[in-house]
């Protein structure tokens, strides 16, 4: 029978790109086609209902449940015109994905027939089974009731024949069981705190909005090759595989010409994303082979998070149509770059961007400095917690490598902003004169001067200031952005609240407002100085320096999760009204349990492939070589035969040694897993898996990868890196 690997390789190599029929309209004309956006609201809702709903969305007014029936009626009319037959509450449980239960619009008419209805009650609230989702002990199996509740600030959309209603998900007793509920609370907290501080400079500001622009990195592999790799199917990454002779060392893939099949996939994805209101703008090849990126225009954070979760789901659907599988794991291939999801974060008011500088006046520049410094204060005080917010079993493989930010949170500011902060500390009278963009002469007559930003970029910085925003580069590609955004926005809210309290205290004592602001800013610049680092975050010297500065340098994911339960973390979340201590404890239980399960699955898959795929193939080849040796002896005699078979015998011995080592290491890994599985405390079990089980992964892989180099190519059953990583 033909080897499955070669069947998959041949099938993948003969695939043609799927023709994508784009809509006749321009993207701006079909953008939001499948979204119940403001234009649809205006068309399908009564005028008074429309105004009340817009007041909820724009101004945070309390949702009047009395308008729910009218809104539901308008939504259903629009849905009917688009062939929709079902509806679902679409939410984000603690599974890192999304959840949905589809119900049709049909109801009994009381006369033995059916009618189609969609009431305000069904729109506003439903009851998923709360015991069937991770709850960290908040809900027991026999305590099943939970509620999903409509989030009117994120528009309803259509997927296939289903009306999808973004919702929060809470327990019967009110605790958040999802990402959206605490995110909305964090966004409210930063809005209140930042608006209060804004009033020092701009009394007419009504609200502050947290903005997010994510950059989604991902890999594509042919689905036939993917299907021949059990480790990819079950864990999302390759647990074995020798690196290809050519990978990314030529730097020829980054921003290179997009392969034809990939271009067709990207075009299809963009069309469907734009119809769903996701403002995708950028697409390009990333650094590693088969690695790509897409990114949208900035949006309000809650909506941006929803759109990212929707896009990740959409990517998988569209990829299958084009014969691909999307890999969102942070490190699917060893030896080449992994994937992240940079979170570009900023704050803006209804009148402008708070982090945008320089300003035209001393007051504008002071406003800019205040929000920069208080953001740094938030990152400094909770640097360990920020790291915990982006850490998981997948991202742990990526952070700290020379491809992604190190597992130490620091902030790059650039020379211009750094100089300003230094001048303020020295009470320089020109401290608040900030340079704008300036021309850079490049001595090529045909090219105009390049306008240089007031900051360079530093790809080794996990939290870099890049002109009018901070780029949180450490977020993993498979993560829900909400996890990082909950911590970041809550921490900034706390820092701004504390800042205002201290400034107001000085003003009450008779100090001039701007003098009081400068006094507190100076204190905070000095306090948060340890988080400011513009150098090479990859260097060993920085690890030592960071420890001296008191920054969190822990690398063990299950230990890093402890930061959620630090007293200062609990105090922050509770004081800002985002999460209570029992919610934090529950989420950590989920994090530890999820971490353990991921490593548990990887260990099982690695053991199974080692014993049932790799060793049988290697020993089969060894038997073939042994017969070759015997034949040489028969043909050439003992002396000559021995000379001719020395090289073959060397390979036979290598196979014997390596297979024996693999068998022993797998046995030791299984025993370590058995010991860890007996632990009942989720934290202890996660730590045990990190310390005693995962440590066997690399030694086992090392031996397998060496065998891949000596076993005959036609016998190796698993698609190799050179086949997986180069789309044909």
XYZ file of C-alpha atoms in Angstrom:
728
model
C 0.000 0.000 0.000
C 1.237 3.492 -0.815
C 2.680 5.368 2.152
C 0.145 7.852 3.575
C 2.827 10.513 3.781
C 3.598 10.297 0.079
C -0.100 10.240 -0.821
C -0.527 13.453 1.174
C 2.546 15.097 -0.374
C 1.471 14.255 -3.909
C -2.094 15.437 -3.317
C -0.912 18.717 -1.781
C 1.560 19.384 -4.585
C -1.132 19.167 -7.271
C -3.672 21.484 -5.686
C -4.838 24.498 -7.617
C -6.024 27.747 -6.047
C -9.769 28.038 -5.537
C -11.240 30.785 -7.669
C -12.724 33.484 -5.476
C -15.649 35.384 -6.953
C -15.505 38.815 -5.361
C -18.639 40.912 -5.012
C -19.107 43.438 -7.795
C -19.153 46.292 -5.276
C -16.129 47.928 -3.767
C -15.257 46.752 -0.206
C -16.699 49.950 1.238
C -20.050 49.038 -0.316
C -20.389 45.536 1.141
C -18.629 46.267 4.458
C -20.997 45.265 7.281
C -23.444 43.557 4.920
C -24.070 40.804 7.486
C -24.083 43.096 10.539
C -27.037 44.748 12.250
C -25.133 48.025 12.374
C -26.347 51.582 12.883
C -27.608 51.899 9.342
C -29.686 48.724 9.751
C -30.872 49.865 13.195
C -32.016 53.168 11.713
C -33.864 51.348 8.923
C -35.551 48.587 10.930
C -36.213 50.190 14.336
C -38.765 52.855 15.347
C -37.108 56.263 15.749
C -37.529 56.425 19.535
C -36.220 52.859 19.985
C -33.241 53.643 17.751
C -32.349 56.718 19.840
C -32.577 54.776 23.118
C -30.403 51.974 21.778
C -27.796 54.415 20.437
C -27.748 56.111 23.852
C -26.877 52.740 25.401
C -24.107 52.104 22.864
C -22.574 55.587 22.842
C -23.157 56.890 26.335
C -23.401 53.795 28.514
C -27.034 54.397 29.374
C -28.867 51.563 31.123
C -30.607 49.282 28.664
C -34.376 49.762 28.901
C -35.776 46.251 28.630
C -39.076 47.724 27.482
C -37.545 48.369 24.039
C -36.265 44.802 23.691
C -39.370 43.532 21.847
C -39.140 46.331 19.284
C -35.430 45.707 18.754
C -36.016 41.957 18.410
C -38.781 42.576 15.881
C -36.523 44.777 13.758
C -33.646 42.290 13.973
C -35.906 39.427 12.897
C -37.259 41.359 9.932
C -33.691 41.996 8.767
C -32.754 38.370 9.479
C -35.755 37.047 7.505
C -34.722 39.121 4.493
C -31.314 37.424 4.662
C -32.623 33.854 4.836
C -31.918 33.388 8.555
C -33.808 30.586 10.332
C -31.992 30.333 13.693
C -30.514 32.533 16.397
C -27.834 32.001 19.023
C -26.269 33.756 21.976
C -22.584 33.939 20.992
C -20.266 34.118 24.015
C -16.684 33.545 25.090
C -16.367 31.004 27.925
C -13.077 30.194 29.615
C -12.264 27.592 26.957
C -10.281 30.154 24.886
C -12.856 29.770 22.098
C -16.451 30.810 21.515
C -19.703 29.014 22.266
C -23.109 28.986 20.634
C -26.365 27.020 20.913
C -28.635 27.455 17.899
C -32.427 27.716 18.293
C -34.868 28.121 15.446
C -37.425 30.916 15.382
C -40.349 28.455 15.404
C -42.893 28.334 18.228
C -46.261 26.566 18.637
C -49.165 28.640 17.402
C -51.643 26.975 19.786
C -53.593 25.492 16.876
C -51.447 22.484 16.080
C -49.128 24.431 13.796
C -46.029 26.569 14.011
C -45.243 30.250 13.802
C -41.912 32.059 13.664
C -41.224 34.409 16.562
C -38.313 36.210 18.161
C -39.138 38.143 21.315
C -37.215 40.677 23.354
C -36.931 38.103 26.128
C -35.069 35.702 23.800
C -32.836 38.525 22.592
C -31.855 39.807 26.018
C -31.278 36.593 27.989
C -30.824 32.844 27.675
C -29.771 30.002 29.964
C -26.795 27.867 28.839
C -25.676 25.044 31.137
C -23.082 26.704 33.385
C -21.772 23.399 34.743
C -20.664 22.293 31.282
C -18.116 25.093 30.896
C -14.947 25.704 32.937
C -15.883 27.507 36.133
C -12.976 26.806 38.480
C -15.300 25.444 41.141
C -17.764 28.366 41.163
C -20.433 26.014 39.827
C -20.785 22.343 40.729
C -22.155 19.753 38.305
C -25.507 19.818 40.087
C -25.591 23.636 39.922
C -26.216 23.994 36.224
C -27.964 27.334 35.862
C -26.115 30.182 34.146
C -27.165 33.137 32.040
C -26.060 34.713 28.793
C -27.069 38.355 28.438
C -27.057 40.548 25.327
C -24.204 43.018 24.894
C -25.770 45.809 22.799
C -22.390 47.530 22.319
C -21.241 44.718 20.007
C -23.490 44.434 16.943
C -25.455 41.317 16.052
C -24.248 39.510 12.914
C -25.233 36.673 10.584
C -23.212 33.487 10.047
C -24.765 31.171 7.454
C -28.438 30.848 8.484
C -27.975 31.982 12.083
C -28.419 35.337 13.820
C -25.484 35.620 16.269
C -26.010 37.791 19.344
C -22.832 38.722 21.286
C -23.430 38.152 24.994
C -21.774 37.955 28.366
C -21.950 34.700 30.341
C -22.423 34.713 34.108
C -23.301 32.177 36.783
C -26.616 31.957 38.611
C -24.950 33.753 41.524
C -23.553 36.545 39.332
C -19.889 35.619 38.859
C -18.377 36.075 35.397
C -17.777 32.774 33.586
C -16.410 34.387 30.439
C -14.007 37.023 29.123
C -16.504 39.651 27.982
C -18.101 40.476 31.346
C -14.839 41.444 33.126
C -13.602 43.143 29.956
C -16.656 45.401 29.877
C -16.126 46.207 33.558
C -12.448 47.006 32.924
C -13.359 49.282 30.013
C -15.885 51.069 32.202
C -13.267 51.501 34.929
C -10.677 53.016 32.592
C -13.340 55.253 31.048
C -14.299 56.702 34.440
C -10.717 57.103 35.684
C -9.316 58.544 32.445
C -12.244 60.922 31.959
C -11.679 62.343 35.435
C -8.000 62.966 34.662
C -8.857 64.419 31.240
C -10.951 67.092 32.952
C -7.727 68.657 34.269
C -6.973 69.557 30.655
C -10.239 69.332 28.710
C -13.379 69.911 30.806
C -15.658 69.129 27.861
C -14.493 65.506 27.442
C -17.453 63.166 27.922
C -15.828 59.751 27.773
C -12.580 57.905 27.167
C -12.466 54.899 24.869
C -9.942 52.068 24.973
C -8.826 51.175 21.451
C -7.268 47.946 20.221
C -5.634 46.968 16.965
C -4.550 43.336 16.931
C -2.126 41.750 14.458
C -3.009 38.105 13.888
C -0.126 35.817 12.906
C -0.821 32.286 11.702
C 0.565 29.352 9.724
C -1.053 27.567 6.787
C -0.353 23.930 5.942
C -1.950 21.681 3.343
C -4.842 19.843 4.952
C -3.693 16.488 3.490
C -0.291 16.834 5.121
C -1.943 18.029 8.314
C -4.146 14.925 8.347
C -1.020 12.745 8.237
C 0.408 14.369 11.389
C -1.437 13.134 14.514
C 0.545 15.554 16.684
C -0.705 18.565 14.696
C -4.283 17.308 14.821
C -4.331 16.613 18.555
C -2.012 19.297 19.971
C -1.765 22.023 17.325
C 2.020 21.691 17.098
C 4.645 19.262 15.860
C 6.087 17.287 18.757
C 8.859 15.959 16.529
C 10.477 16.782 13.203
C 13.995 17.666 12.137
C 14.324 21.176 10.782
C 14.446 21.615 7.031
C 17.807 22.349 5.376
C 16.206 25.629 4.317
C 13.794 27.369 6.612
C 13.884 31.104 7.355
C 17.645 31.703 7.356
C 17.572 33.456 3.961
C 15.054 36.066 5.206
C 13.261 35.682 1.882
C 9.740 34.949 3.094
C 9.059 38.095 5.136
C 7.040 40.526 2.991
C 7.752 38.268 0.006
C 5.397 37.558 -2.873
C 2.295 35.835 -1.520
C 1.808 32.343 -3.047
C -1.123 32.110 -5.450
C -3.130 29.657 -3.361
C -2.556 31.712 -0.226
C -3.567 34.887 -2.055
C -6.851 33.235 -3.019
C -7.427 32.226 0.612
C -6.626 35.733 1.854
C -8.960 37.329 -0.674
C -11.817 35.023 0.289
C -11.148 35.618 3.987
C -11.097 39.393 3.560
C -14.386 39.457 1.645
C -16.188 37.412 4.292
C -14.546 39.349 7.130
C -15.547 42.708 5.661
C -19.124 41.513 5.220
C -19.084 40.729 8.957
C -17.857 44.235 9.739
C -14.265 43.209 10.558
C -12.146 46.052 9.091
C -9.214 43.911 7.878
C -6.673 46.125 6.145
C -3.226 44.475 6.070
C -2.003 41.100 4.816
C 1.547 39.864 4.248
C 4.036 37.014 4.513
C 5.599 36.736 7.958
C 9.166 35.685 8.813
C 8.813 31.901 8.889
C 7.891 29.775 5.853
C 4.110 29.295 5.562
C 3.590 32.033 8.177
C 1.325 34.985 7.418
C -0.368 37.908 9.116
C -3.541 39.930 8.820
C -4.469 43.058 10.753
C -7.485 45.383 10.948
C -7.978 49.093 11.458
C -8.148 50.067 15.158
C -11.510 49.614 16.893
C -13.043 50.051 20.313
C -11.540 47.271 22.439
C -14.674 45.246 23.164
C -15.630 45.182 19.497
C -12.030 44.440 18.459
C -11.924 41.426 20.788
C -15.196 40.087 19.378
C -13.932 40.591 15.848
C -10.687 38.769 16.554
C -12.500 35.767 18.018
C -14.857 35.767 15.044
C -11.986 36.047 12.569
C -10.083 33.098 14.071
C -13.191 30.965 13.607
C -13.735 32.326 10.106
C -10.102 31.620 9.132
C -10.559 27.919 9.821
C -13.755 27.724 7.765
C -12.280 29.563 4.791
C -8.994 27.627 4.961
C -10.764 24.275 4.501
C -12.401 25.593 1.342
C -8.914 26.246 -0.054
C -7.368 22.949 1.049
C -5.500 24.450 4.001
C -5.434 24.046 7.749
C -4.834 27.152 9.868
C -2.378 26.710 12.750
C -2.870 29.248 15.535
C -0.565 27.555 18.046
C 2.204 29.870 19.227
C 4.972 27.423 18.284
C 3.795 24.815 15.771
C 7.297 24.190 14.381
C 10.611 23.935 16.184
C 13.560 25.962 14.922
C 11.573 28.727 13.225
C 9.600 31.709 14.501
C 6.364 31.161 16.344
C 3.219 33.276 16.096
C 1.984 36.119 18.254
C -0.875 38.569 18.281
C 0.452 42.058 18.934
C -2.093 44.163 20.837
C -1.779 47.820 19.831
C -3.504 49.695 22.654
C -4.401 53.328 23.066
C -6.878 55.644 24.768
C -8.947 58.240 22.976
C -11.663 60.677 23.938
C -14.665 61.826 21.948
C -12.319 64.641 20.814
C -8.892 62.994 20.222
C -6.183 60.426 21.150
C -4.733 60.843 24.629
C -1.394 59.223 23.791
C -0.958 61.223 20.623
C 1.861 63.726 20.848
C 3.319 66.177 20.568
C 0.728 68.837 21.297
C 0.676 72.487 20.347
C 0.625 73.824 23.902
C 2.318 73.197 27.221
C -0.968 71.786 28.525
C -1.282 69.363 25.603
C 2.214 68.076 26.211
C 1.561 67.723 29.933
C -1.563 65.698 29.127
C 0.540 63.465 26.878
C 3.170 62.954 29.577
C 0.570 62.203 32.254
C -1.047 59.395 30.287
C 2.306 57.944 29.202
C 3.645 57.942 32.761
C 0.483 56.541 34.361
C 0.409 53.758 31.798
C 4.004 52.973 32.766
C 2.986 53.033 36.423
C 0.291 50.451 35.673
C 2.724 48.229 33.781
C 5.416 48.580 36.449
C 3.180 47.835 39.415
C 1.549 44.846 37.730
C 4.284 43.609 35.383
C 4.028 40.066 36.733
C 0.244 40.094 36.386
C 0.479 41.356 32.799
C 2.799 38.440 32.055
C 0.323 36.060 33.664
C -2.426 37.458 31.431
C -0.634 36.311 28.266
C 0.993 33.114 29.542
C -0.206 29.618 28.718
C 1.246 26.283 27.641
C 1.549 27.403 24.016
C 2.936 30.893 24.516
C 5.522 29.565 26.976
C 7.348 28.004 23.978
C 7.542 31.369 22.211
C 8.348 33.923 24.905
C 12.011 34.355 25.639
C 13.177 33.011 22.276
C 14.953 35.379 19.888
C 11.771 35.817 17.888
C 9.399 37.307 20.432
C 9.590 39.526 23.490
C 11.330 38.009 26.514
C 9.310 36.649 29.404
C 10.061 39.842 31.325
C 7.696 42.776 30.949
C 9.456 46.073 30.226
C 8.603 49.162 28.201
C 10.501 50.817 25.359
C 9.827 54.549 24.959
C 12.392 55.771 22.455
C 14.851 58.643 22.770
C 12.438 61.563 22.393
C 10.004 60.537 25.121
C 12.815 59.254 27.335
C 14.551 62.648 27.094
C 11.350 64.458 28.022
C 10.903 62.341 31.143
C 14.539 62.910 32.083
C 14.126 66.668 31.630
C 11.031 66.713 33.805
C 12.938 64.943 36.557
C 15.640 67.624 36.275
C 13.001 70.395 36.297
C 14.166 71.564 32.890
C 12.137 74.616 31.891
C 11.807 73.205 28.362
C 10.823 69.769 29.542
C 7.446 69.914 27.870
C 8.687 70.985 24.459
C 8.382 67.717 22.523
C 9.730 67.333 19.012
C 7.359 66.204 16.299
C 8.283 64.349 13.155
C 11.367 65.655 11.441
C 12.773 65.112 7.967
C 15.542 62.565 7.464
C 17.882 63.239 4.541
C 18.546 60.029 2.613
C 20.523 61.591 -0.270
C 18.463 60.048 -3.080
C 17.115 62.954 -5.225
C 14.090 61.030 -6.518
C 12.881 60.099 -3.014
C 11.391 62.767 -0.727
C 12.598 63.140 2.858
C 11.230 60.464 5.192
C 9.302 61.887 8.132
C 10.842 60.220 11.177
C 8.568 59.461 14.133
C 9.560 60.653 17.567
C 10.321 57.061 18.530
C 12.089 54.132 16.881
C 10.756 50.575 17.226
C 12.196 47.877 19.477
C 10.985 44.391 18.598
C 12.541 42.954 21.770
C 10.282 45.064 23.993
C 7.078 43.406 25.229
C 5.374 46.791 25.753
C 6.726 49.390 23.355
C 5.534 52.943 22.742
C 5.197 53.370 18.977
C 4.056 56.942 18.395
C 0.442 57.198 19.549
C -0.068 53.843 21.191
C 1.622 51.071 23.132
C 2.226 47.753 21.409
C 1.821 44.787 23.753
C 3.818 42.306 21.680
C 3.752 39.329 24.036
C 0.159 38.154 23.445
C -0.056 34.666 21.923
C -1.576 33.980 18.516
C -4.295 31.636 19.823
C -5.198 33.783 22.830
C -8.368 35.693 23.495
C -7.157 39.318 23.469
C -9.560 40.030 26.311
C -7.285 38.345 28.855
C -4.487 40.883 28.341
C -6.888 43.770 27.846
C -8.714 43.090 31.110
C -5.475 43.381 33.084
C -4.035 46.313 31.126
C -7.136 48.502 31.219
C -7.836 47.718 34.877
C -4.233 48.500 35.845
C -4.306 51.797 33.938
C -7.630 52.668 35.580
C -6.101 52.038 39.003
C -3.006 54.119 38.192
C -5.084 57.056 36.927
C -7.391 56.874 39.941
C -4.416 56.955 42.290
C -2.857 59.806 40.298
C -5.984 61.948 40.554
C -6.353 61.302 44.278
C -2.820 62.585 44.928
C -3.154 65.586 42.604
C -6.478 66.598 44.170
C -4.919 66.375 47.626
C -2.207 68.876 46.590
C -4.758 71.203 44.978
C -6.831 71.171 48.154
C -3.724 72.323 49.997
C -3.584 75.355 47.717
C -1.070 74.219 45.099
C -1.577 75.356 41.484
C -3.233 72.664 39.360
C -0.428 72.240 36.830
C 2.234 72.466 39.514
C 0.418 69.711 41.424
C 0.229 67.572 38.298
C 3.955 68.014 37.639
C 4.784 67.152 41.246
C 2.908 63.861 41.063
C 4.229 63.086 37.580
C 7.802 63.488 38.841
C 7.113 61.086 41.697
C 5.702 58.514 39.288
C 8.503 58.871 36.734
C 10.942 58.000 39.493
C 8.783 55.156 40.823
C 8.224 53.433 37.479
C 11.795 53.914 36.201
C 12.610 50.165 36.540
C 10.050 49.264 33.860
C 11.673 51.595 31.318
C 14.213 49.740 29.176
C 15.198 50.704 25.639
C 17.964 48.143 25.141
C 18.212 44.559 23.850
C 15.635 42.469 25.670
C 17.165 39.258 24.316
C 20.479 39.670 26.139
C 21.483 37.651 29.193
C 22.607 40.900 30.811
C 19.027 42.176 30.708
C 17.740 39.140 32.611
C 20.204 39.893 35.406
C 19.435 43.613 35.309
C 15.674 43.009 35.360
C 16.005 40.873 38.481
C 17.979 43.662 40.167
C 15.205 46.095 39.255
C 12.646 43.897 40.959
C 10.820 42.865 37.793
C 9.180 39.461 37.551
C 11.584 37.047 35.820
C 9.698 33.810 36.504
C 9.476 31.464 33.481
C 7.257 28.643 34.765
C 3.728 29.226 33.447
C 1.841 27.612 36.374
C 3.893 29.645 38.867
C 3.337 32.847 36.870
C -0.431 32.329 37.254
C 0.049 33.009 40.993
C 0.262 36.716 40.180
C -3.526 36.825 39.789
C -3.873 36.051 43.488
C -1.246 38.464 44.807
C -2.817 40.857 47.368
C -2.133 43.882 45.143
C -3.800 42.129 42.187
C -6.899 41.215 44.163
C -7.079 44.742 45.546
C -6.812 46.243 42.066
C -9.528 44.083 40.524
C -11.907 44.549 43.446
C -11.366 48.292 43.872
C -11.952 48.869 40.154
C -15.093 46.713 40.194
C -13.783 44.255 37.623
C -13.569 40.913 39.450
C -13.919 39.639 42.991
C -11.411 37.400 44.725
C -13.527 34.265 44.281
C -13.716 34.948 40.527
C -9.927 35.307 40.364
C -9.404 32.085 42.288
C -11.798 30.294 39.975
C -10.029 31.561 36.860
C -6.693 30.399 38.198
C -8.120 26.951 38.821
C -9.177 26.911 35.171
C -5.731 28.129 34.036
C -3.900 25.446 36.006
C -6.281 22.714 34.885
C -6.066 23.791 31.227
C -2.265 23.920 31.392
C -2.143 20.394 32.833
C -4.536 18.996 30.246
C -2.583 20.460 27.335
C 0.682 18.930 28.569
C -1.108 15.705 29.408
C -2.386 15.420 25.840
C 1.037 16.255 24.403
C 2.699 13.632 26.588
C 0.213 10.977 25.511
C 0.574 11.830 21.829
C 4.375 11.905 22.067
C 4.440 8.533 23.804
C 2.014 6.998 21.329
C 3.872 8.260 18.246
C 7.210 7.188 19.710
C 6.168 3.629 20.449
C 3.675 2.992 17.642
C 5.121 4.976 14.738
C 8.752 5.936 15.188
C 10.247 2.822 16.792
C 8.448 0.342 14.481
C 9.609 2.285 11.409
C 13.167 2.536 12.729
C 13.403 -1.142 13.681
C 11.888 -2.162 10.347
C 14.639 -0.217 8.575
C 17.153 -1.770 10.955
C 15.959 -5.239 9.900
C 16.336 -4.287 6.251
C 19.895 -3.118 6.923
C 20.687 -6.339 8.806
C 19.654 -8.340 5.764
C 21.918 -6.130 3.638
C 24.831 -6.980 5.952
C 24.070 -10.687 5.717
C 23.920 -10.470 1.926
C 27.278 -8.676 1.806
C 28.834 -11.421 3.920
C 27.451 -14.101 1.624
C 28.555 -12.333 -1.557
C 31.997 -11.028 -0.485
C 32.946 -13.277 2.385
C 33.492 -12.416 6.033
C 36.537 -10.156 5.716
C 35.523 -8.129 2.664
C 31.887 -8.206 3.711
C 32.780 -6.729 7.090
C 34.681 -3.870 5.453
C 31.789 -3.080 3.162
C 29.189 -3.282 5.933
C 30.917 -1.106 8.545
C 28.888 1.981 7.573
C 25.661 -0.003 7.638
C 26.533 -1.492 11.013
C 27.106 2.003 12.358
C 23.572 2.976 11.336
C 22.183 -0.229 12.854
C 23.921 0.556 16.145
C 22.657 4.157 16.072
C 19.101 2.933 15.618
C 19.480 0.436 18.467
C 20.855 3.053 20.852
C 18.322 5.710 19.946
C 15.263 3.451 20.045
C 16.382 2.063 23.418
C 16.797 5.608 24.739
C 13.368 6.600 23.420
C 11.726 3.580 25.070
C 13.364 4.353 28.406
C 12.572 8.070 28.261
C 8.943 7.433 27.313
C 8.643 5.017 30.233
C 10.108 7.634 32.600
C 7.760 10.288 31.189
C 4.741 8.014 31.685
C 5.794 7.299 35.262
C 6.207 11.008 35.953
C 2.737 11.579 34.522
C 1.258 8.893 36.770
C 2.770 10.548 39.835
C 1.511 13.983 38.788
C -1.981 12.679 38.040
C -2.376 11.539 41.653
C -2.109 15.125 42.884
C -5.498 16.651 43.699
C -4.452 20.291 43.986
C -4.659 21.836 40.489
C -1.708 24.153 41.051
C 0.528 21.378 42.362
C -0.443 19.153 39.447
C 0.311 21.895 36.880
C 3.680 22.599 38.494
C 4.474 18.865 38.507
C 3.658 18.587 34.811
C 5.924 21.555 34.116
C 8.789 20.342 36.294
C 8.707 16.558 35.821
C 6.682 15.645 32.699
C 7.428 18.334 30.117
C 11.142 18.016 30.804
C 11.069 14.684 28.896
C 9.654 16.192 25.707
C 12.924 17.557 24.350
C 15.128 14.484 25.063
C 12.595 12.206 23.367
C 12.232 14.562 20.440
C 15.993 14.870 20.047
C 16.390 11.116 19.548
C 13.435 10.956 17.133
C 14.758 13.840 15.051
C 18.136 12.113 14.778
C 16.415 8.917 13.622
C 14.593 10.910 10.944
C 17.990 11.706 9.417
C 19.119 8.064 9.130
C 15.908 6.121 8.374
C 15.189 5.729 4.653
C 13.000 8.560 3.419
C 10.397 6.265 1.828
C 9.812 4.516 5.161
C 9.265 7.641 7.296
C 5.500 7.869 7.833
C 5.170 11.459 9.044
C 5.335 14.436 6.632
C 8.636 16.208 7.178
C 9.273 19.899 7.757
C 10.503 20.383 4.195
C 7.084 19.186 3.017
C 4.929 20.929 5.609
C 6.577 24.335 5.365
C 6.617 25.112 1.682
C 3.249 25.594 -0.009
C 3.162 24.445 -3.606
